[in-house]
Structure formats: structure tokens, C-alpha cells
Coordinates of C-alpha atoms and ligand atoms in Angstrom, one line a residue:
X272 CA 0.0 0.0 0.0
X273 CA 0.9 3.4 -0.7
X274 CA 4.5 2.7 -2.8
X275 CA 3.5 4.7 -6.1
X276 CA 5.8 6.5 -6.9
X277 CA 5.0 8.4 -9.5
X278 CA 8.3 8.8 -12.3
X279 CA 6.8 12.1 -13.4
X280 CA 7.3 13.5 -10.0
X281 CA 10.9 12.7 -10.0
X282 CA 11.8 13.1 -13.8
X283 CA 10.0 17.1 -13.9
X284 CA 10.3 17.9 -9.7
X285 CA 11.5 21.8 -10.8
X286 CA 8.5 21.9 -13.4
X287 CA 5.7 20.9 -10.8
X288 CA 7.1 22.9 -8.5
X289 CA 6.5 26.2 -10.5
X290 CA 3.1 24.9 -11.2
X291 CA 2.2 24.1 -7.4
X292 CA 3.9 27.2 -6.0
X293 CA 0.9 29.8 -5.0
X294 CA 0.7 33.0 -6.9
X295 CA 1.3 36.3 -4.7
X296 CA -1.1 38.7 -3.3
X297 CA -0.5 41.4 -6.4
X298 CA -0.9 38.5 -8.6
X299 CA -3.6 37.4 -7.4
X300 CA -5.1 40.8 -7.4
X301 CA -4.4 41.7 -11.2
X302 CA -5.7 38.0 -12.3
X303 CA -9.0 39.2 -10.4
X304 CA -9.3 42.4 -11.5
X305 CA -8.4 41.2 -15.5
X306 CA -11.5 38.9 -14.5
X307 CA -14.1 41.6 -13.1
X308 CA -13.6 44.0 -15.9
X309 CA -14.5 40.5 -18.1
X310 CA -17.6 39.7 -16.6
X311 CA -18.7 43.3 -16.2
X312 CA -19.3 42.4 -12.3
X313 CA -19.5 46.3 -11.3
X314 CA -20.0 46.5 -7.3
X315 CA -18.2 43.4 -6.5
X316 CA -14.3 43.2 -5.6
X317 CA -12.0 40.2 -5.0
X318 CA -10.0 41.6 -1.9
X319 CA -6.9 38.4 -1.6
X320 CA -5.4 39.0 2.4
X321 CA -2.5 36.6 3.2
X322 CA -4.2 35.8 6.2
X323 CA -7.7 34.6 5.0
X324 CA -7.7 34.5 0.8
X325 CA -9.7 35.9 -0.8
X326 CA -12.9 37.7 0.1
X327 CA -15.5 38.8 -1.4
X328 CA -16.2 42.8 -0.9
X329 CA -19.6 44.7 -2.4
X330 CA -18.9 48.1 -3.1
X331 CA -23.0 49.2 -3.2
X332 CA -26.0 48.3 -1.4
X333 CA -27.5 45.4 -3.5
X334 CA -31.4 45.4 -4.0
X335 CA -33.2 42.5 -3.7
X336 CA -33.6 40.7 -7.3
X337 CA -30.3 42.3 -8.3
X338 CA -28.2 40.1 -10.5
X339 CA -24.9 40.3 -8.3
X340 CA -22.9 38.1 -10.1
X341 CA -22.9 36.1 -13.9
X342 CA -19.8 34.3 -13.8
X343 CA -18.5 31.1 -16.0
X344 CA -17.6 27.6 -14.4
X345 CA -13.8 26.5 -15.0
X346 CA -14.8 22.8 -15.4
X347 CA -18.2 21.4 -14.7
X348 CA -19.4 17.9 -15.0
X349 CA -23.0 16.3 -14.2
X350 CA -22.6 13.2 -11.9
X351 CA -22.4 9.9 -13.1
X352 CA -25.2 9.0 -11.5
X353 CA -27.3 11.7 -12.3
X354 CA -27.2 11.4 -16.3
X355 CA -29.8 8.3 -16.5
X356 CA -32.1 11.1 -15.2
X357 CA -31.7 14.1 -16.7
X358 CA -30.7 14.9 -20.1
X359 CA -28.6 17.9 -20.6
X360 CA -25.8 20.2 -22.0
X361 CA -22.4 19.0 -21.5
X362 CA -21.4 22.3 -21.2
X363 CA -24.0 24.6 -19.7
X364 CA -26.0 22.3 -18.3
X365 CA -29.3 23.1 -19.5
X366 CA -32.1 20.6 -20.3
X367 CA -32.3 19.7 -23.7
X368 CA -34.5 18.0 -26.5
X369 CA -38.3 18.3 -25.0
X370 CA -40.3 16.9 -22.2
X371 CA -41.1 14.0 -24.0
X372 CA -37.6 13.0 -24.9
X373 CA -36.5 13.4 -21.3
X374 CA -39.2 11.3 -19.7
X375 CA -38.7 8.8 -22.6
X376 CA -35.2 8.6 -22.4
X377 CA -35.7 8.2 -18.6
X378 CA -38.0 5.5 -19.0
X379 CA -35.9 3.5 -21.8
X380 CA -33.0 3.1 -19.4
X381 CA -35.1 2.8 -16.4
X382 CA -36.2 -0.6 -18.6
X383 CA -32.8 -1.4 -19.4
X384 CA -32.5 -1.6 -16.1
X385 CA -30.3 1.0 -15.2
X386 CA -31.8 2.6 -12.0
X387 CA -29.9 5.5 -10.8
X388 CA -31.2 5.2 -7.1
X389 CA -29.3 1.9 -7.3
X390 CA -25.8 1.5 -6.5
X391 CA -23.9 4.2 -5.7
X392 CA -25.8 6.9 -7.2
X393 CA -26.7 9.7 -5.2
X394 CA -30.7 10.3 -4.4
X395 CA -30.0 12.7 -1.5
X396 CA -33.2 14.4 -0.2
X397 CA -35.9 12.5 -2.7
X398 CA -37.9 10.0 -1.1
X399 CA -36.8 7.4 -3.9
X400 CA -40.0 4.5 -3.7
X401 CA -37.9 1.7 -5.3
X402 CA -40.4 -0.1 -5.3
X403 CA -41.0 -2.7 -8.4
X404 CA -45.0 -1.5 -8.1
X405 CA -44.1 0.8 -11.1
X406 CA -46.9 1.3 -13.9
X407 CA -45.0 -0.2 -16.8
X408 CA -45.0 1.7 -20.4
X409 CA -45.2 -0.6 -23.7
X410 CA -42.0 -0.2 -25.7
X411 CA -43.3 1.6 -28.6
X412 CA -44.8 4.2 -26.6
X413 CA -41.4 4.7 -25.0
X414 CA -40.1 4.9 -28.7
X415 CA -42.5 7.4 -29.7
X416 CA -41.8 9.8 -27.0
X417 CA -38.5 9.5 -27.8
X418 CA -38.9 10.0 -31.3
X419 CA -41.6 13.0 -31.3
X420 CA -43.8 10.9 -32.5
X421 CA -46.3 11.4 -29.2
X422 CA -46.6 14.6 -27.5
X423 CA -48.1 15.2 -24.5
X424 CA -50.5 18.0 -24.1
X425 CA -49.0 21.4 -23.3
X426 CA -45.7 20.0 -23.6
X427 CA -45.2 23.3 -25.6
X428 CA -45.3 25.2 -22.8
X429 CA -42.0 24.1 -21.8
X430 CA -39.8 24.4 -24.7
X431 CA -36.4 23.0 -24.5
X432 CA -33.4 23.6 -26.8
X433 CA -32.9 21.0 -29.8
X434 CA -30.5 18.5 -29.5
X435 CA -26.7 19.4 -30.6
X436 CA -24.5 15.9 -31.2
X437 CA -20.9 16.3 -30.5
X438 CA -18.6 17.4 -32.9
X439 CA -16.6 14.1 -32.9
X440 CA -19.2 11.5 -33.4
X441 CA -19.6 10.3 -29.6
X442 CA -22.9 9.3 -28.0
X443 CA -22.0 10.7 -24.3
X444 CA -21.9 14.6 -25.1
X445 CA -25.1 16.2 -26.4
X446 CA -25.4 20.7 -26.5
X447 CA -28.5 22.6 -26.4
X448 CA -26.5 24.8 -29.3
X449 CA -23.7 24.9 -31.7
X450 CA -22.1 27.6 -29.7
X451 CA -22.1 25.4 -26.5
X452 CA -20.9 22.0 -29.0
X453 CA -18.1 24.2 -30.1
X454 CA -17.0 25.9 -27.0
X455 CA -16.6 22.2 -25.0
X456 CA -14.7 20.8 -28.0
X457 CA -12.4 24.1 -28.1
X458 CA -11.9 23.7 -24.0
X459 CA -12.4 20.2 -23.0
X460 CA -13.8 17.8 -25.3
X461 CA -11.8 17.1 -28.1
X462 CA -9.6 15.3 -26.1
X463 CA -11.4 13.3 -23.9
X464 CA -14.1 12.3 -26.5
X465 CA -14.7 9.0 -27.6
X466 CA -16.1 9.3 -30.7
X467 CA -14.4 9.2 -33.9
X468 CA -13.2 12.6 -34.0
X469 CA -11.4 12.3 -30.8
X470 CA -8.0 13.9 -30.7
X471 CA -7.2 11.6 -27.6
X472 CA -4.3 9.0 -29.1
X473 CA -6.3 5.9 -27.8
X474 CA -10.3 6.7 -27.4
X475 CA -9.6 2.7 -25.8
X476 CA -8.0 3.8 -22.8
X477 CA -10.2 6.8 -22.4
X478 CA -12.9 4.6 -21.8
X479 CA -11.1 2.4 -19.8
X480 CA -10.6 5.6 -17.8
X481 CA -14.1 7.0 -17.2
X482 CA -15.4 2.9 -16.5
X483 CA -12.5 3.3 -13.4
X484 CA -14.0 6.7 -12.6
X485 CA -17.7 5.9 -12.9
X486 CA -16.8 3.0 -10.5
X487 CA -14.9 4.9 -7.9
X488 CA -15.0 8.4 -8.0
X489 CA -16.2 10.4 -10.5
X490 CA -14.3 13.3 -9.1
X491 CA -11.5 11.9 -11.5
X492 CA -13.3 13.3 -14.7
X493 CA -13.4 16.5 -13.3
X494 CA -9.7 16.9 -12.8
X495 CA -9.0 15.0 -16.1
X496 CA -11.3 17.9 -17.5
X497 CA -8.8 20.2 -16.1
X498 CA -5.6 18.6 -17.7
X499 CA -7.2 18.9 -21.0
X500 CA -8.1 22.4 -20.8
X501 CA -4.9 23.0 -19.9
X502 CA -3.4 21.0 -22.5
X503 CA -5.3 22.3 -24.8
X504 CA -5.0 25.9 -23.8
X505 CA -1.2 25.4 -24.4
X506 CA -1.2 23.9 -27.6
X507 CA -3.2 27.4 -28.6
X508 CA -0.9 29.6 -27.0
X509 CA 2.2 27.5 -28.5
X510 CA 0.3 27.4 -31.6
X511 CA 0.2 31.4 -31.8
X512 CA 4.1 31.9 -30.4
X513 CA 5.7 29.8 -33.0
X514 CA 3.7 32.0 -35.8
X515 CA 4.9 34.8 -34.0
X516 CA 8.2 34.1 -33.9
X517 CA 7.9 32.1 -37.0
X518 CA 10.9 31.5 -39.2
X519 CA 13.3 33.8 -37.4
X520 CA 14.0 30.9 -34.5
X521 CA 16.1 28.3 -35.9
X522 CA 15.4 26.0 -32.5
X523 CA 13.8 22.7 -32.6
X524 CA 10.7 24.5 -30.7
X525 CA 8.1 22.9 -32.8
X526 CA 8.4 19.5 -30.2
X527 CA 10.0 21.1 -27.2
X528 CA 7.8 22.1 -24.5
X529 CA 8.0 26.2 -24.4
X530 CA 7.3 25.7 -20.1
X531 CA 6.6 29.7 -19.6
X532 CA 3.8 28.8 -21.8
X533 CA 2.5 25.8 -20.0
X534 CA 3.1 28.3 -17.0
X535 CA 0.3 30.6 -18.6
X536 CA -2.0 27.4 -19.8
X537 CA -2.3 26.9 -16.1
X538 CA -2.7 29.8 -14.7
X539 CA -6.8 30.0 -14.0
X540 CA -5.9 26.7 -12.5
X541 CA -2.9 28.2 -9.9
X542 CA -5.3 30.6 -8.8
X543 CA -7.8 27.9 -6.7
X544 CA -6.7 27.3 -3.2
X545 CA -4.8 23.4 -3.0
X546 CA -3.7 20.6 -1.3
X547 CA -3.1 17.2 -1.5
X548 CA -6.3 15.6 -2.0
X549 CA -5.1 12.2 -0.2
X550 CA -4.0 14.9 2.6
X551 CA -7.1 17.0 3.2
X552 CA -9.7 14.2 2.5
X553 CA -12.2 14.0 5.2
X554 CA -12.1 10.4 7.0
X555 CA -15.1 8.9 6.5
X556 CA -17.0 8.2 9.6
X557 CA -16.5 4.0 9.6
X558 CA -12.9 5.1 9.3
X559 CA -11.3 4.7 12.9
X560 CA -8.2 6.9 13.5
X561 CA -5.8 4.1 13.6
X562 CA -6.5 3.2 10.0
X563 CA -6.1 7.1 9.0
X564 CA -2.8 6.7 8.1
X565 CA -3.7 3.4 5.7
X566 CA -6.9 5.3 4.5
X567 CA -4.6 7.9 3.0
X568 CA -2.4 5.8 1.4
X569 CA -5.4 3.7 -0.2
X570 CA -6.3 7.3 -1.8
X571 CA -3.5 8.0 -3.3
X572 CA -3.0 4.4 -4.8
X573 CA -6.7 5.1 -6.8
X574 CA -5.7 8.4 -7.6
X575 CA -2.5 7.1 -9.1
X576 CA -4.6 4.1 -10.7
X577 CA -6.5 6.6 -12.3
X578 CA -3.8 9.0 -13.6
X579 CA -2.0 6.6 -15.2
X580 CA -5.3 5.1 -17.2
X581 CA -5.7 9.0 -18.3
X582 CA -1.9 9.2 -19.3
X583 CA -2.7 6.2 -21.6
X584 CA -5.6 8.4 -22.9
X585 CA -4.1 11.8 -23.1
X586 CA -0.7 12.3 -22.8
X587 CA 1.3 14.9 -24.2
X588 CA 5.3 15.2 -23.8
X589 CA 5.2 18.8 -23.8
X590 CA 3.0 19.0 -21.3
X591 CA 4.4 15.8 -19.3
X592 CA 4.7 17.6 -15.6
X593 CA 0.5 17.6 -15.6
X594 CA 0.6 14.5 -15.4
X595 CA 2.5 14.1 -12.1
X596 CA 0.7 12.6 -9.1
X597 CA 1.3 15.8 -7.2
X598 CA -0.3 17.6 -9.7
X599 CA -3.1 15.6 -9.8
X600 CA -3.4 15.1 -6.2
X601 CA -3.7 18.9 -6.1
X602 CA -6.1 19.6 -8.4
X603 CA -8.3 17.2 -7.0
X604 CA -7.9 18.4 -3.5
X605 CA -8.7 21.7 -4.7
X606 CA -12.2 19.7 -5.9
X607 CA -12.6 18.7 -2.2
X608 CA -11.9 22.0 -0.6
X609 CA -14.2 24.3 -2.9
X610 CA -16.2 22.6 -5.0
X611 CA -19.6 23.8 -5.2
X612 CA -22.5 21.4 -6.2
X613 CA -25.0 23.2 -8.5
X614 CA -28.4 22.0 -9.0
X615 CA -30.8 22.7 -12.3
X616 CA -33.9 22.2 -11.8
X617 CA -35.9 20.1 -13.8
X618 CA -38.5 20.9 -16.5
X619 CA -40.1 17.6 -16.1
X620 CA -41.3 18.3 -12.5
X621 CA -42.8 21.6 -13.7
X622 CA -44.2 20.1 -16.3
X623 CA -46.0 17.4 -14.0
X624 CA -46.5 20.9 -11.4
X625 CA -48.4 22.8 -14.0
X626 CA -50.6 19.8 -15.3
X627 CA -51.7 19.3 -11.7
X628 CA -52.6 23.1 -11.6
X629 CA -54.9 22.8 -14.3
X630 CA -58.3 23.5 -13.8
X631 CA -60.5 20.9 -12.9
X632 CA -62.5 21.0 -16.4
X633 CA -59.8 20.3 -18.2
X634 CA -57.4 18.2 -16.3
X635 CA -59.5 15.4 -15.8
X636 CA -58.5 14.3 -19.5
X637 CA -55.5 15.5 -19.5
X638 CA -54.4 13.6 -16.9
X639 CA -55.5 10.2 -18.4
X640 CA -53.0 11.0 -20.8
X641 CA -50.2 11.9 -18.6
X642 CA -50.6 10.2 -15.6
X643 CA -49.6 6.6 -16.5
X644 CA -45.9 8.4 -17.1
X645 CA -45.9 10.1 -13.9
X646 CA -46.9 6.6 -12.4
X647 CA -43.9 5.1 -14.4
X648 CA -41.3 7.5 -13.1
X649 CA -42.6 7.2 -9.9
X650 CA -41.3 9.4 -7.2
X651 CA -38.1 10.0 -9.6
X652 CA -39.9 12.1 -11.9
X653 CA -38.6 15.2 -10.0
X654 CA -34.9 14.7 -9.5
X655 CA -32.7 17.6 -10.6
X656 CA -29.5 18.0 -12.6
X657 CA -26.7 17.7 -10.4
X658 CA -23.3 18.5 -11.1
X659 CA -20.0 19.5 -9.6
X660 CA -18.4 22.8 -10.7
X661 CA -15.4 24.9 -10.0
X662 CA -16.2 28.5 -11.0
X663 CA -13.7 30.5 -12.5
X664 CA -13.8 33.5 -9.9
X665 CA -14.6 33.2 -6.7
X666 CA -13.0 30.0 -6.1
Ligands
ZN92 ZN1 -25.4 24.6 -23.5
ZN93 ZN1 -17.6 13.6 -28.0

């Protein structure tokens, strides 16, 4: 237990050193400011103080219903567990498709079987009645919701964005836009998609990968969603410097990691508060206190199980020192000290709200349409879209 040791440590220890040392108070400061001025957050001030970090000052007295803050996540992903549920953006997380694909689609894998209130998903706070008593939908009536084929009355009152496939072909990343579509593949995706369009050297052991995540902790695909933004983000600025400096430089930069560059790649990423994840992990409750020490260890052996299925998937030699144990232990400690869980509400239960609001006249047939899929969900029918995020400012 506990004898990884990871080569990349060793091999790059000046390299992720640079990229694990803290920025300064007036860095911090300028990154903050560059950041304000971006998301035109007037009143509001990022105030870093060596003693606490950094806080989070109004400047005016806000009224209520104010918008105080529209800010973009760093990295964002919906919980394994939670997809089987809710159908929605890999990007912004919005609902997608309509209300009948989303209680189709629910339905279809609730048939295959799939329940996400078994296992390991989460169900936290919704009574979940897993009880087999379920009203059962034929097939083909599944099919047709799925297919637009059947619409349910005043389903048009909730209009969802059409359905955007990904850019490379996969069947795990769907976009209420093309904006949204193109902005994951530019950041995250086009690495760590499966589908044929992948620019991951072996879409094989990127599956093998989010199969080890999905069955231990799908914290790992967040942090590998940070190591490809970052590697991607430096290709883009390496990209632009060797233009720049084009054909005057003789040097054999085209292959050679330019690490100022990687430096800058990073930098969004330097700015959350770290540490080790295997050292700031909260010990579960059946953990005692002699087996802390062992408990530790036992994280860092999956988080070094996992890093080295995502080298297989991803790696890059320029950009070898993100793929050091420290770095990943850090970036996924950084998950477990400010990661915020963001809920989206679900169209479907105000769908199901606003039918059961109707006026007695009329909801007596409606409701001999609609209720045999409310029955069929069963107490599910309301659960949200849940997803981990790290938000770009006020981390
Ligand atoms: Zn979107
Ligand atoms: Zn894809």
C-alpha cells in the first residue's frame, strides 16, 4: 500500500514545483481584476489578504432581485449517476431535447434496467419509492416519446433547446446549441471524447478511464477535465508563439515544451486554493483513526490508478509535468476543498406541477394522458440536474 511513486514526479520535480507554488497577493489581485472587468461584475471586488484568501467585498447596497454576479464555471461535469435522469448540456448544463424526450429517455433506461437510485448513485433528499409496483409503459410508446412521435398535451409550454450531437461523433456529449458544441470541444472535449473525431491518441483507454472513474469516484473526470483544458490551452498559445516568432527561431521548438507557456496554460488553475487531496480528505465516519494513516495511502493508490489510465488516454510530452501525481493530487484536492455542487432544476417536475394546476374541467382528460408516465417514473420524476463545478472567480 501506498508505494507509487510516481516517475513524473521525480523526472519534472523543478517543473511541478513552479506549477504548485501559489501566486502572490498582487498577482492574485491583477488575475482578479483582468476577470471583473470581463464579466462586467461592477460592485463586486476580490480583496486576496494573506491571512484569510480571498474575500469577497460589495462596493454598493444590493437590491433585492439584483443580478450580483454572472460568472463562467472552470470545469463542470454532471454526476455519473445523475445522467440516467436528466438529459442535458455537457457544457452549460441546460435541459435539452423536450419533455417527452427526457421522460422517454428516462423510462428507456429505467427498462434497461439502469436505475440510478441503485448503486452508488446519489438520491440525497428524494424519497426514492424503489419499489417494483411501477406502472410499466409498452416499448413503442417509450419509442414514440423519444422519437416526437407522441406529444403530451402542453408539452409546448416548456420548450427545450434542440438536441446538438458532438462534434466528434460520440454518444456521451449532447449541446443545447452549436455555440455550446463548439466551445466544450475548443476547452475540454476534443480530447477526452470517444467518438471518432477524438484527438485523444487511444479513445480505448479513455474509456477504460471514465469505467475506473464511474466506479470509484467520479471526481477523477473533473480533474482530467482540467488537464485537458490546460493542455489544450497550451497547444493554442504554442500554436500562436511559434507564428509569432515564425521563421526567425532556428530552435527545434516545434516539439519542445515552451514551459513559460505551460506556465500561462495553467494559470486560472494556480489561482484555486490546494492541497493534496489524499491529505485534506475528510475520514469517512466507519474510518477509525488508527486506520487514517492506511486510509490515505489507499487514496492516493486510486488516484495514481487513475492518472496513469488518463496518461494512456491523453498524454502529451510537452506538457508531461500535468501528469504528475502531485499535480493531480492537487487539483483534485482543490475539488474537495471548494467545489460547489449546482443544482438545475428540472422541467419535467414543472411540467408534472403545471398539469396538476390545471383547472379541474380540463385536467381530468389530460391527466388520463399523462398520468400513466408520472406513475412510471414514480417518485423520480422530479430529481434535478446535479453537477460539480469549479467556478472560475470566486474559487
Ligand atoms: Zn449549452
Ligand atoms: Zn464527443
Amino acid at each position: 500500500m501506498g508505494t507509487c511513486i510516481c516517475p513524473i514526479d521525480a523526472q519534472f520535480f523543478d517543473q511541478v514545483a513552479a506549477l504548485l507554488t501559489p501566486p502572490t497577493l498582487p498577482q492574485i489581485q491583477e488575475y482578479f481584476e483582468v476577470l471583473e472587468a470581463k464579466r462586467h461584475c461592477s460592485g463586486l471586488k476580490v480583496k486576496p489578504d494573506a491571512k484569510h484568501g480571498k474575500g469577497v467585498h460589495s462596493e454598493v447596497n444590493f437590491q433585492e432581485d439584483d443580478l450580483i454576479l454572472k460568472d463562467e464555471m472552470l470545469v463542470g461535469a454532471q454526476h455519473s449517476s445523475n445522467k440516467i435522469d436528466c438529459f442535458v448540456c455537457s457544457f452549460c448544463f441546460r435541459f435539452i431535447g423536450s419533455i417527452e424526450l427526457q421522460i422517454g429517455r428516462k423510462l428507456y433506461l429505467q427498462e434497461l434496467g439502469v436505475s440510478a437510485v441503485d448503486g452508488s448513485g446519489s438520491s440525497d433528499g428524494i424519497g426514492c419509492n424503489t419499489s417494483s409496483e411501477k406502472t410499466r409503459i409498452p416499448q413503442d410508446t417509450i419509442q414514440s416519446l423519444m422519437n416526437s412521435n407522441l406529444q403530451l398535451p402542453y408539452s409546448e409550454n416548456f420548450p427545450l433547446p434542440l438536441v446538438v450531437p458532438c462534434l466528434g461523433g460520440c454518444k456521451e456529449a449532447y449541446y443545447c446549441s452549436k455555440s455550446c458544441a463548439e466551445a466544450d470541444w475548443d476547452s475540454f472535449h476534443s480530447l477526452l471524447c470517444i467518438g471518432h473525431g477524438s484527438s485523444s491518441p487511444s479513445t480505448e483507454a479513455l474509456l477504460k478511464f471514465v469505467k475506473h472513474a464511474n466506479e470509484t469516484n467520479d471526481i477523477f473526470i473533473l480533474a482530467a477535465k482540467v488537464i485537458s483544458f490546460t493542455i489544450l490551452r497550451y497547444r493554442k498559445l504554442k500554436a500562436a508563439h511559434v507564428q509569432r516568432e515564425g521563421k526567425h527561431d532556428s530552435s527545434n521548438q516545434f516539439d519542445s515544451c515552451i514551459f513559460p507557456l505551460l506556465l500561462e496554460a495553467w494559470k486560472s488553475v494556480s489561482m484555486g486554493f490546494k492541497r493534496r487531496w489524499w491529505d485534506c480528505i475528510a475520514l469517512p465516519e466507519d474510518v477509525d483513526s488508527s486506520e487514517k494513516v492506511e486510509f490515505r495511502m489507499q487514496i492516493k493508490d486510486l488516484a495514481f490508478e487513475s492518472l496513469q489510465l488518463l496518461k494512456e488516454a491523453i498524454y502529451d510530452k510537452e506538457c508531461a509535468p500535468l501528469f504528475s501525481l502531485d499535480i493531480y493530487g492537487h487539483i483534485i484536492g482543490m475539488f474537495e476543498l471548494n467545489n460547489l455542487d449546482l443544482v438545475v432544476a428540472s422541467p419535467v417536475e414543472d411540467y408534472f406541477l403545471y398539469i396538476d394546476d390545471l383547472p379541474v374541467s380540463q385536467k381530468k382528460e389530460v391527466e388520463n394522458l399523462t398520468k400513466p408516465f408520472l406513475d412510471a417514473l414514480g417518485d423520480d420524476y422530479s430529481i434535478s440536474c446535479q453537477e460539480l463545478y469549479e467556478s472560475f472567480l470566486y474559487s
